[in-house]
Amino acid sequence: MHVRAKRLVGLLVAPVLGGCLLAGCVAGSRAGDDGQARSAQVQRARQVADAWRGSAAATAWSRGFYPMADEVQVPASGWHSRADEQAYETGNFALRGDLPAATTGQGKVEWASGGTLTRPLWGARKAYGSFARNDSAGSRLTVTGARLGTTAITTSRGTATVPAWLFTLDGYDSPLKRVAVSASKVPGAPVAPAREGAAGGLRIIPRLTGTAPDGRSVTVRATHGACDDGPVVGALETDASVVLYASVTGARDGACTAQLIEQDVEVGLRRPLGDRVLLDAFTGRPVTSADG
């Protein structure tokens, strides 16, 4: 899924602070954050990390197929114009050709490190509908056909080759690709969610929007309001997990319009994410590329 959120100026990069502690390394946060609130956030992050360690949920996660990158991959050449990019961002597509008939059965996920898994296969029309949400006036991208092929994608278990629908776009030599197999069901958290307003003002992290090629950073969707200076996301790293804790900085008292602004935040990690599970401190659940 592509980014549809309102974007503010650039990305906020959470700097690495603090040293490595027994339970993990604490990264992120921003200078000036309230120390007591941050302490509560880190305490909650440790609670989540401890609950996941050796849990049935962790075992289920280690055996599933969970994309950690966008399941829709734009043409290799990139967009030819800003108008085409905006059409993609708003899901404005026109279908001017026939799509293959509904496909049933299973598709195979093959990891570069070894191991395979079969997952339900998507039909071309379902795959098309996952990114083509509009067909309105203005700039549109035109799909003229599709065929079933493969693509590589970053997952919670490393890079995998998976079935993908390759959509032909008018004016483009390379296709738009959409992963054609369903992700595994995300296991329930082995810990209850934090209480609203507790744990130092923690906020939910809706979804993952990207993982750096070297795994040394992740970009996640975070939220804030109209009367603060924006979101900040920290990371508690252990050998088995990376727990992200999100809050806002510079919150101001007084009258404020009711807005929920979404913004992408890049969080640096002390070492590559690898096969460590990425978790949200508020919910205790994995952070995935699916819309939250």
PDB file of C-alpha atoms in Angstrom:
ATOM      1  CA  MET A   1       0.000   0.000   0.000  1.00  0.00           C
ATOM      2  CA  HIS A   2       1.317   3.411  -0.800  1.00  0.00           C
ATOM      3  CA  VAL A   3       1.531   6.445   1.468  1.00  0.00           C
ATOM      4  CA  ARG A   4      -1.742   8.348   1.615  1.00  0.00           C
ATOM      5  CA  ALA A   5      -1.141  10.293   4.793  1.00  0.00           C
ATOM      6  CA  LYS A   6      -0.749  14.027   5.073  1.00  0.00           C
ATOM      7  CA  ARG A   7       2.981  14.655   4.971  1.00  0.00           C
ATOM      8  CA  LEU A   8       4.637  17.473   6.912  1.00  0.00           C
ATOM      9  CA  VAL A   9       8.098  18.858   6.195  1.00  0.00           C
ATOM     10  CA  GLY A  10      10.379  15.894   5.607  1.00  0.00           C
ATOM     11  CA  LEU A  11      10.969  12.926   7.893  1.00  0.00           C
ATOM     12  CA  LEU A  12      11.730  13.128  11.584  1.00  0.00           C
ATOM     13  CA  VAL A  13      14.767  11.023  12.310  1.00  0.00           C
ATOM     14  CA  ALA A  14      14.910   9.673  15.846  1.00  0.00           C
ATOM     15  CA  PRO A  15      18.552  10.012  16.964  1.00  0.00           C
ATOM     16  CA  VAL A  16      20.280   7.261  18.884  1.00  0.00           C
ATOM     17  CA  LEU A  17      20.601   8.142  22.544  1.00  0.00           C
ATOM     18  CA  GLY A  18      21.724   6.306  25.618  1.00  0.00           C
ATOM     19  CA  GLY A  19      23.788   3.194  26.079  1.00  0.00           C
ATOM     20  CA  CYS A  20      23.083  -0.513  25.873  1.00  0.00           C
ATOM     21  CA  LEU A  21      21.300  -1.798  28.933  1.00  0.00           C
ATOM     22  CA  LEU A  22      20.878  -5.387  30.086  1.00  0.00           C
ATOM     23  CA  ALA A  23      17.402  -5.725  28.528  1.00  0.00           C
ATOM     24  CA  GLY A  24      18.344  -3.949  25.305  1.00  0.00           C
ATOM     25  CA  CYS A  25      19.493  -0.717  23.701  1.00  0.00           C
ATOM     26  CA  VAL A  26      17.320   2.384  23.909  1.00  0.00           C
ATOM     27  CA  ALA A  27      17.330   4.558  20.783  1.00  0.00           C
ATOM     28  CA  GLY A  28      15.263   7.518  19.694  1.00  0.00           C
ATOM     29  CA  SER A  29      13.531  10.256  21.701  1.00  0.00           C
ATOM     30  CA  ARG A  30      14.179  13.942  21.247  1.00  0.00           C
ATOM     31  CA  ALA A  31      16.007  16.438  23.428  1.00  0.00           C
ATOM     32  CA  GLY A  32      13.624  18.275  25.717  1.00  0.00           C
ATOM     33  CA  ASP A  33      11.174  15.396  26.178  1.00  0.00           C
ATOM     34  CA  ASP A  34       9.885  15.081  29.719  1.00  0.00           C
ATOM     35  CA  GLY A  35      12.129  12.609  31.527  1.00  0.00           C
ATOM     36  CA  GLN A  36       9.371  11.070  33.618  1.00  0.00           C
ATOM     37  CA  ALA A  37       7.161  10.457  30.570  1.00  0.00           C
ATOM     38  CA  ARG A  38      10.038   8.925  28.638  1.00  0.00           C
ATOM     39  CA  SER A  39      10.848   6.661  31.569  1.00  0.00           C
ATOM     40  CA  ALA A  40       7.249   5.409  31.589  1.00  0.00           C
ATOM     41  CA  GLN A  41       7.397   4.807  27.827  1.00  0.00           C
ATOM     42  CA  VAL A  42      10.610   2.805  28.101  1.00  0.00           C
ATOM     43  CA  GLN A  43       9.187   0.821  31.032  1.00  0.00           C
ATOM     44  CA  ARG A  44       6.165  -0.110  28.929  1.00  0.00           C
ATOM     45  CA  ALA A  45       8.425  -1.027  25.990  1.00  0.00           C
ATOM     46  CA  ARG A  46      10.393  -3.370  28.247  1.00  0.00           C
ATOM     47  CA  GLN A  47       7.149  -4.959  29.467  1.00  0.00           C
ATOM     48  CA  VAL A  48       6.161  -5.667  25.854  1.00  0.00           C
ATOM     49  CA  ALA A  49       9.605  -7.052  24.959  1.00  0.00           C
ATOM     50  CA  ASP A  50       9.590  -9.338  28.017  1.00  0.00           C
ATOM     51  CA  ALA A  51       6.073 -10.611  27.251  1.00  0.00           C
ATOM     52  CA  TRP A  52       7.027 -11.531  23.666  1.00  0.00           C
ATOM     53  CA  ARG A  53      10.243 -13.307  24.540  1.00  0.00           C
ATOM     54  CA  GLY A  54       9.660 -17.049  24.202  1.00  0.00           C
ATOM     55  CA  SER A  55       5.886 -16.628  23.808  1.00  0.00           C
ATOM     56  CA  ALA A  56       3.530 -18.615  21.591  1.00  0.00           C
ATOM     57  CA  ALA A  57       2.934 -15.389  19.658  1.00  0.00           C
ATOM     58  CA  ALA A  58       6.653 -15.080  18.944  1.00  0.00           C
ATOM     59  CA  THR A  59       6.754 -18.671  17.691  1.00  0.00           C
ATOM     60  CA  ALA A  60       3.762 -18.060  15.400  1.00  0.00           C
ATOM     61  CA  TRP A  61       5.362 -14.862  14.082  1.00  0.00           C
ATOM     62  CA  SER A  62       8.626 -16.652  13.288  1.00  0.00           C
ATOM     63  CA  ARG A  63       6.779 -19.155  11.081  1.00  0.00           C
ATOM     64  CA  GLY A  64       4.553 -16.783   9.094  1.00  0.00           C
ATOM     65  CA  PHE A  65       4.730 -14.585   6.010  1.00  0.00           C
ATOM     66  CA  TYR A  66       4.698 -10.917   7.016  1.00  0.00           C
ATOM     67  CA  PRO A  67       5.756  -8.291   4.441  1.00  0.00           C
ATOM     68  CA  MET A  68       7.907  -5.541   5.933  1.00  0.00           C
ATOM     69  CA  ALA A  69       7.811  -3.381   2.808  1.00  0.00           C
ATOM     70  CA  ASP A  70       5.165  -1.995   0.482  1.00  0.00           C
ATOM     71  CA  GLU A  71       3.262  -4.835  -1.212  1.00  0.00           C
ATOM     72  CA  VAL A  72       2.703  -2.576  -4.233  1.00  0.00           C
ATOM     73  CA  GLN A  73       5.957  -1.864  -6.085  1.00  0.00           C
ATOM     74  CA  VAL A  74       6.092   1.029  -8.527  1.00  0.00           C
ATOM     75  CA  PRO A  75       7.670   0.672 -11.999  1.00  0.00           C
ATOM     76  CA  ALA A  76      11.431   0.188 -11.929  1.00  0.00           C
ATOM     77  CA  SER A  77      11.882   3.393 -13.942  1.00  0.00           C
ATOM     78  CA  GLY A  78       9.993   5.441 -11.362  1.00  0.00           C
ATOM     79  CA  TRP A  79       7.162   7.796 -12.225  1.00  0.00           C
ATOM     80  CA  HIS A  80       7.512   9.853 -15.394  1.00  0.00           C
ATOM     81  CA  SER A  81       5.910  12.947 -13.886  1.00  0.00           C
ATOM     82  CA  ARG A  82       4.613  14.433 -10.678  1.00  0.00           C
ATOM     83  CA  ALA A  83       1.093  14.064 -12.098  1.00  0.00           C
ATOM     84  CA  ASP A  84       1.578  10.295 -12.424  1.00  0.00           C
ATOM     85  CA  GLU A  85       2.976  10.140  -8.896  1.00  0.00           C
ATOM     86  CA  GLN A  86      -0.045  12.017  -7.549  1.00  0.00           C
ATOM     87  CA  ALA A  87      -2.391   9.691  -9.447  1.00  0.00           C
ATOM     88  CA  TYR A  88      -0.704   6.752  -7.745  1.00  0.00           C
ATOM     89  CA  GLU A  89      -0.834   8.384  -4.312  1.00  0.00           C
ATOM     90  CA  THR A  90      -4.565   9.017  -4.651  1.00  0.00           C
ATOM     91  CA  GLY A  91      -5.266   5.619  -6.225  1.00  0.00           C
ATOM     92  CA  ASN A  92      -6.638   7.188  -9.389  1.00  0.00           C
ATOM     93  CA  PHE A  93      -6.502   4.494 -12.077  1.00  0.00           C
ATOM     94  CA  ALA A  94      -8.398   3.600 -15.222  1.00  0.00           C
ATOM     95  CA  LEU A  95      -8.705   0.039 -16.505  1.00  0.00           C
ATOM     96  CA  ARG A  96      -8.554  -0.096 -20.298  1.00  0.00           C
ATOM     97  CA  GLY A  97      -7.983  -3.791 -20.855  1.00  0.00           C
ATOM     98  CA  ASP A  98      -8.957  -7.221 -19.634  1.00  0.00           C
ATOM     99  CA  LEU A  99      -7.662  -8.723 -16.421  1.00  0.00           C
ATOM    100  CA  PRO A 100      -7.133 -12.490 -16.105  1.00  0.00           C
ATOM    101  CA  ALA A 101     -10.014 -14.518 -14.714  1.00  0.00           C
ATOM    102  CA  ALA A 102     -10.232 -15.152 -10.984  1.00  0.00           C
ATOM    103  CA  THR A 103      -7.355 -17.261  -9.705  1.00  0.00           C
ATOM    104  CA  THR A 104      -7.705 -19.845  -6.964  1.00  0.00           C
ATOM    105  CA  GLY A 105      -5.236 -22.022  -5.168  1.00  0.00           C
ATOM    106  CA  GLN A 106      -2.004 -21.422  -3.324  1.00  0.00           C
ATOM    107  CA  GLY A 107       1.138 -19.474  -4.086  1.00  0.00           C
ATOM    108  CA  LYS A 108       4.597 -20.329  -2.787  1.00  0.00           C
ATOM    109  CA  VAL A 109       6.711 -17.959  -0.688  1.00  0.00           C
ATOM    110  CA  GLU A 110      10.427 -18.830  -0.971  1.00  0.00           C
ATOM    111  CA  TRP A 111      12.952 -17.230   1.373  1.00  0.00           C
ATOM    112  CA  ALA A 112      16.480 -16.512   0.201  1.00  0.00           C
ATOM    113  CA  SER A 113      17.779 -17.962   3.477  1.00  0.00           C
ATOM    114  CA  GLY A 114      15.851 -21.188   2.914  1.00  0.00           C
ATOM    115  CA  GLY A 115      12.346 -22.345   3.722  1.00  0.00           C
ATOM    116  CA  THR A 116       9.038 -22.065   1.921  1.00  0.00           C
ATOM    117  CA  LEU A 117       5.406 -21.451   2.809  1.00  0.00           C
ATOM    118  CA  THR A 118       2.213 -21.659   0.780  1.00  0.00           C
ATOM    119  CA  ARG A 119      -0.376 -18.897   1.097  1.00  0.00           C
ATOM    120  CA  PRO A 120      -3.748 -18.191  -0.583  1.00  0.00           C
ATOM    121  CA  LEU A 121      -3.327 -16.624  -4.027  1.00  0.00           C
ATOM    122  CA  TRP A 122      -5.071 -13.355  -4.915  1.00  0.00           C
ATOM    123  CA  GLY A 123      -6.928 -12.878  -8.180  1.00  0.00           C
ATOM    124  CA  ALA A 124      -5.876 -10.079 -10.525  1.00  0.00           C
ATOM    125  CA  ARG A 125      -9.044  -8.058  -9.915  1.00  0.00           C
ATOM    126  CA  LYS A 126      -8.632  -8.176  -6.132  1.00  0.00           C
ATOM    127  CA  ALA A 127      -4.997  -7.124  -6.500  1.00  0.00           C
ATOM    128  CA  TYR A 128      -6.015  -4.270  -8.824  1.00  0.00           C
ATOM    129  CA  GLY A 129      -8.655  -3.072  -6.365  1.00  0.00           C
ATOM    130  CA  SER A 130      -6.087  -2.889  -3.567  1.00  0.00           C
ATOM    131  CA  PHE A 131      -4.363   0.111  -5.182  1.00  0.00           C
ATOM    132  CA  ALA A 132      -6.938   1.426  -7.706  1.00  0.00           C
ATOM    133  CA  ARG A 133      -9.409   3.073  -5.369  1.00  0.00           C
ATOM    134  CA  ASN A 134     -10.577   5.869  -7.665  1.00  0.00           C
ATOM    135  CA  ASP A 135     -11.477   6.443 -11.317  1.00  0.00           C
ATOM    136  CA  SER A 136     -12.189  10.141 -11.327  1.00  0.00           C
ATOM    137  CA  ALA A 137     -11.363  13.199 -13.392  1.00  0.00           C
ATOM    138  CA  GLY A 138      -7.827  14.501 -13.432  1.00  0.00           C
ATOM    139  CA  SER A 139      -4.511  12.724 -13.756  1.00  0.00           C
ATOM    140  CA  ARG A 140      -4.919   8.948 -13.943  1.00  0.00           C
ATOM    141  CA  LEU A 141      -2.717   5.966 -14.573  1.00  0.00           C
ATOM    142  CA  THR A 142      -4.065   3.525 -17.142  1.00  0.00           C
ATOM    143  CA  VAL A 143      -3.750  -0.229 -16.655  1.00  0.00           C
ATOM    144  CA  THR A 144      -3.939  -2.151 -19.925  1.00  0.00           C
ATOM    145  CA  GLY A 145      -3.438  -5.723 -18.675  1.00  0.00           C
ATOM    146  CA  ALA A 146      -1.796  -8.015 -16.127  1.00  0.00           C
ATOM    147  CA  ARG A 147       0.030 -11.312 -15.877  1.00  0.00           C
ATOM    148  CA  LEU A 148       1.114 -13.459 -12.959  1.00  0.00           C
ATOM    149  CA  GLY A 149       4.839 -13.400 -12.218  1.00  0.00           C
ATOM    150  CA  THR A 150       7.084 -13.028  -9.184  1.00  0.00           C
ATOM    151  CA  THR A 151       8.799 -10.315  -7.193  1.00  0.00           C
ATOM    152  CA  ALA A 152      11.172 -10.026  -4.228  1.00  0.00           C
ATOM    153  CA  ILE A 153      10.021  -8.417  -1.003  1.00  0.00           C
ATOM    154  CA  THR A 154      11.458  -7.830   2.462  1.00  0.00           C
ATOM    155  CA  THR A 155       9.633  -9.883   5.099  1.00  0.00           C
ATOM    156  CA  SER A 156       9.958 -10.522   8.817  1.00  0.00           C
ATOM    157  CA  ARG A 157      12.154 -13.511   7.901  1.00  0.00           C
ATOM    158  CA  GLY A 158      14.333 -11.781   5.320  1.00  0.00           C
ATOM    159  CA  THR A 159      13.988 -11.376   1.574  1.00  0.00           C
ATOM    160  CA  ALA A 160      11.505 -13.693  -0.130  1.00  0.00           C
ATOM    161  CA  THR A 161      10.455 -14.356  -3.710  1.00  0.00           C
ATOM    162  CA  VAL A 162       6.672 -14.381  -3.969  1.00  0.00           C
ATOM    163  CA  PRO A 163       3.983 -14.545  -6.658  1.00  0.00           C
ATOM    164  CA  ALA A 164       2.963 -11.093  -7.885  1.00  0.00           C
ATOM    165  CA  TRP A 165       0.593  -9.593 -10.403  1.00  0.00           C
ATOM    166  CA  LEU A 166       2.493  -7.524 -12.952  1.00  0.00           C
ATOM    167  CA  PHE A 167       0.233  -4.734 -14.209  1.00  0.00           C
ATOM    168  CA  THR A 168       1.051  -3.108 -17.539  1.00  0.00           C
ATOM    169  CA  LEU A 169       0.756   0.681 -17.426  1.00  0.00           C
ATOM    170  CA  ASP A 170       0.180   2.804 -20.524  1.00  0.00           C
ATOM    171  CA  GLY A 171       3.405   4.665 -21.318  1.00  0.00           C
ATOM    172  CA  TYR A 172       5.652   2.538 -19.082  1.00  0.00           C
ATOM    173  CA  ASP A 173       8.107  -0.177 -20.094  1.00  0.00           C
ATOM    174  CA  SER A 174       8.200  -1.832 -16.651  1.00  0.00           C
ATOM    175  CA  PRO A 175       5.131  -3.007 -14.720  1.00  0.00           C
ATOM    176  CA  LEU A 176       3.568  -2.008 -11.459  1.00  0.00           C
ATOM    177  CA  LYS A 177       3.792  -5.089  -9.231  1.00  0.00           C
ATOM    178  CA  ARG A 178       1.408  -6.217  -6.500  1.00  0.00           C
ATOM    179  CA  VAL A 179       2.222  -9.127  -4.167  1.00  0.00           C
ATOM    180  CA  ALA A 180      -0.334 -11.822  -5.006  1.00  0.00           C
ATOM    181  CA  VAL A 181      -0.388 -13.898  -1.819  1.00  0.00           C
ATOM    182  CA  SER A 182      -2.055 -13.129   1.493  1.00  0.00           C
ATOM    183  CA  ALA A 183       0.040 -12.360   4.545  1.00  0.00           C
ATOM    184  CA  SER A 184      -0.309 -14.703   7.502  1.00  0.00           C
ATOM    185  CA  LYS A 185      -2.667 -13.749  10.311  1.00  0.00           C
ATOM    186  CA  VAL A 186      -0.873 -11.556  12.836  1.00  0.00           C
ATOM    187  CA  PRO A 187      -0.771 -13.308  16.229  1.00  0.00           C
ATOM    188  CA  GLY A 188      -2.482 -11.678  19.168  1.00  0.00           C
ATOM    189  CA  ALA A 189      -0.282  -9.845  21.646  1.00  0.00           C
ATOM    190  CA  PRO A 190       0.809 -11.769  24.757  1.00  0.00           C
ATOM    191  CA  VAL A 191       0.321  -8.567  26.767  1.00  0.00           C
ATOM    192  CA  ALA A 192      -2.689  -6.287  27.246  1.00  0.00           C
ATOM    193  CA  PRO A 193      -2.637  -2.879  25.515  1.00  0.00           C
ATOM    194  CA  ALA A 194      -1.634   0.172  27.505  1.00  0.00           C
ATOM    195  CA  ARG A 195      -4.413   2.268  29.014  1.00  0.00           C
ATOM    196  CA  GLU A 196      -5.366   5.415  27.116  1.00  0.00           C
ATOM    197  CA  GLY A 197      -3.475   8.370  28.593  1.00  0.00           C
ATOM    198  CA  ALA A 198      -1.110   6.130  30.563  1.00  0.00           C
ATOM    199  CA  ALA A 199       2.528   5.124  30.007  1.00  0.00           C
ATOM    200  CA  GLY A 200       3.834   8.627  29.461  1.00  0.00           C
ATOM    201  CA  GLY A 201       1.405   9.627  26.721  1.00  0.00           C
ATOM    202  CA  LEU A 202       2.080   6.685  24.406  1.00  0.00           C
ATOM    203  CA  ARG A 203       0.307   6.726  21.054  1.00  0.00           C
ATOM    204  CA  ILE A 204      -0.517   3.896  18.662  1.00  0.00           C
ATOM    205  CA  ILE A 205       1.750   3.348  15.656  1.00  0.00           C
ATOM    206  CA  PRO A 206      -0.669   2.603  12.776  1.00  0.00           C
ATOM    207  CA  ARG A 207       1.717   0.871  10.392  1.00  0.00           C
ATOM    208  CA  LEU A 208       5.139   0.340   8.914  1.00  0.00           C
ATOM    209  CA  THR A 209       5.837   2.276   5.712  1.00  0.00           C
ATOM    210  CA  GLY A 210       9.378   1.189   4.924  1.00  0.00           C
ATOM    211  CA  THR A 211      12.533  -0.659   5.941  1.00  0.00           C
ATOM    212  CA  ALA A 212      15.978   0.522   4.859  1.00  0.00           C
ATOM    213  CA  PRO A 213      17.789  -1.864   2.478  1.00  0.00           C
ATOM    214  CA  ASP A 214      20.456  -2.484   5.132  1.00  0.00           C
ATOM    215  CA  GLY A 215      17.852  -2.880   7.884  1.00  0.00           C
ATOM    216  CA  ARG A 216      19.444  -0.112   9.972  1.00  0.00           C
ATOM    217  CA  SER A 217      16.290   1.979  10.079  1.00  0.00           C
ATOM    218  CA  VAL A 218      12.531   1.620   9.770  1.00  0.00           C
ATOM    219  CA  THR A 219       9.959   4.222   8.771  1.00  0.00           C
ATOM    220  CA  VAL A 220       6.591   4.113  10.498  1.00  0.00           C
ATOM    221  CA  ARG A 221       3.372   6.087  10.438  1.00  0.00           C
ATOM    222  CA  ALA A 222       2.885   8.196  13.576  1.00  0.00           C
ATOM    223  CA  THR A 223       0.164  10.614  14.635  1.00  0.00           C
ATOM    224  CA  HIS A 224      -0.048  13.999  16.317  1.00  0.00           C
ATOM    225  CA  GLY A 225      -2.412  16.957  16.668  1.00  0.00           C
ATOM    226  CA  ALA A 226      -2.556  20.599  15.666  1.00  0.00           C
ATOM    227  CA  CYS A 227      -1.218  21.927  18.977  1.00  0.00           C
ATOM    228  CA  ASP A 228       2.126  20.177  19.293  1.00  0.00           C
ATOM    229  CA  ASP A 229       5.485  20.104  17.549  1.00  0.00           C
ATOM    230  CA  GLY A 230       4.997  16.683  15.981  1.00  0.00           C
ATOM    231  CA  PRO A 231       5.521  12.994  16.663  1.00  0.00           C
ATOM    232  CA  VAL A 232       8.622  11.366  18.055  1.00  0.00           C
ATOM    233  CA  VAL A 233       9.344   7.639  18.050  1.00  0.00           C
ATOM    234  CA  GLY A 234      11.898   5.826  20.166  1.00  0.00           C
ATOM    235  CA  ALA A 235      13.112   2.233  19.980  1.00  0.00           C
ATOM    236  CA  LEU A 236      13.979  -0.329  22.624  1.00  0.00           C
ATOM    237  CA  GLU A 237      16.181  -2.976  21.015  1.00  0.00           C
ATOM    238  CA  THR A 238      16.704  -6.490  22.337  1.00  0.00           C
ATOM    239  CA  ASP A 239      18.126  -9.558  20.645  1.00  0.00           C
ATOM    240  CA  ALA A 240      14.602 -10.810  19.823  1.00  0.00           C
ATOM    241  CA  SER A 241      12.578  -7.641  19.243  1.00  0.00           C
ATOM    242  CA  VAL A 242      12.517  -3.925  18.511  1.00  0.00           C
ATOM    243  CA  VAL A 243       9.772  -2.179  20.478  1.00  0.00           C
ATOM    244  CA  LEU A 244       8.784   1.260  19.156  1.00  0.00           C
ATOM    245  CA  TYR A 245       7.223   3.816  21.489  1.00  0.00           C
ATOM    246  CA  ALA A 246       5.524   6.850  19.956  1.00  0.00           C
ATOM    247  CA  SER A 247       4.444  10.126  21.544  1.00  0.00           C
ATOM    248  CA  VAL A 248       4.319  13.810  20.665  1.00  0.00           C
ATOM    249  CA  THR A 249       6.648  16.609  21.616  1.00  0.00           C
ATOM    250  CA  GLY A 250       5.892  20.261  22.414  1.00  0.00           C
ATOM    251  CA  ALA A 251       2.224  19.746  23.317  1.00  0.00           C
ATOM    252  CA  ARG A 252       0.575  23.085  24.172  1.00  0.00           C
ATOM    253  CA  ASP A 253      -2.359  23.758  26.499  1.00  0.00           C
ATOM    254  CA  GLY A 254      -5.419  25.760  25.508  1.00  0.00           C
ATOM    255  CA  ALA A 255      -8.021  25.663  22.765  1.00  0.00           C
ATOM    256  CA  CYS A 256      -7.038  23.446  19.855  1.00  0.00           C
ATOM    257  CA  THR A 257      -8.761  22.166  16.738  1.00  0.00           C
ATOM    258  CA  ALA A 258      -9.505  18.443  16.734  1.00  0.00           C
ATOM    259  CA  GLN A 259      -7.155  17.033  14.129  1.00  0.00           C
ATOM    260  CA  LEU A 260      -5.314  13.755  13.749  1.00  0.00           C
ATOM    261  CA  ILE A 261      -2.336  14.357  11.505  1.00  0.00           C
ATOM    262  CA  GLU A 262      -0.361  11.382  10.211  1.00  0.00           C
ATOM    263  CA  GLN A 263       3.328  11.643   9.442  1.00  0.00           C
ATOM    264  CA  ASP A 264       6.121   9.253   8.511  1.00  0.00           C
ATOM    265  CA  VAL A 265       8.965   9.012  11.029  1.00  0.00           C
ATOM    266  CA  GLU A 266      12.263   7.281  10.343  1.00  0.00           C
ATOM    267  CA  VAL A 267      13.802   5.527  13.351  1.00  0.00           C
ATOM    268  CA  GLY A 268      17.461   4.533  13.332  1.00  0.00           C
ATOM    269  CA  LEU A 269      18.475   1.186  14.820  1.00  0.00           C
ATOM    270  CA  ARG A 270      21.740   0.187  16.462  1.00  0.00           C
ATOM    271  CA  ARG A 271      21.920  -2.957  14.324  1.00  0.00           C
ATOM    272  CA  PRO A 272      19.896  -4.311  11.385  1.00  0.00           C
ATOM    273  CA  LEU A 273      16.324  -5.332  12.147  1.00  0.00           C
ATOM    274  CA  GLY A 274      16.916  -8.810  10.698  1.00  0.00           C
ATOM    275  CA  ASP A 275      14.385 -11.340  11.924  1.00  0.00           C
ATOM    276  CA  ARG A 276      13.619  -9.474  15.144  1.00  0.00           C
ATOM    277  CA  VAL A 277       9.920  -8.759  15.588  1.00  0.00           C
ATOM    278  CA  LEU A 278       8.967  -5.071  15.315  1.00  0.00           C
ATOM    279  CA  LEU A 279       6.440  -4.192  18.036  1.00  0.00           C
ATOM    280  CA  ASP A 280       4.231  -1.267  19.068  1.00  0.00           C
ATOM    281  CA  ALA A 281       4.605  -0.440  22.763  1.00  0.00           C
ATOM    282  CA  PHE A 282       1.015   0.819  23.074  1.00  0.00           C
ATOM    283  CA  THR A 283      -0.821  -2.194  21.635  1.00  0.00           C
ATOM    284  CA  GLY A 284       1.856  -4.824  22.232  1.00  0.00           C
ATOM    285  CA  ARG A 285       1.252  -6.051  18.662  1.00  0.00           C
ATOM    286  CA  PRO A 286       3.614  -6.340  15.700  1.00  0.00           C
ATOM    287  CA  VAL A 287       3.961  -3.306  13.444  1.00  0.00           C
ATOM    288  CA  THR A 288       3.356  -4.434   9.847  1.00  0.00           C
ATOM    289  CA  SER A 289       2.896  -2.841   6.430  1.00  0.00           C
ATOM    290  CA  ALA A 290      -0.864  -3.464   6.510  1.00  0.00           C
ATOM    291  CA  ASP A 291      -3.072  -0.450   7.188  1.00  0.00           C
ATOM    292  CA  GLY A 292      -3.750  -0.182  10.890  1.00  0.00           C
TER     293      GLY A 292
END
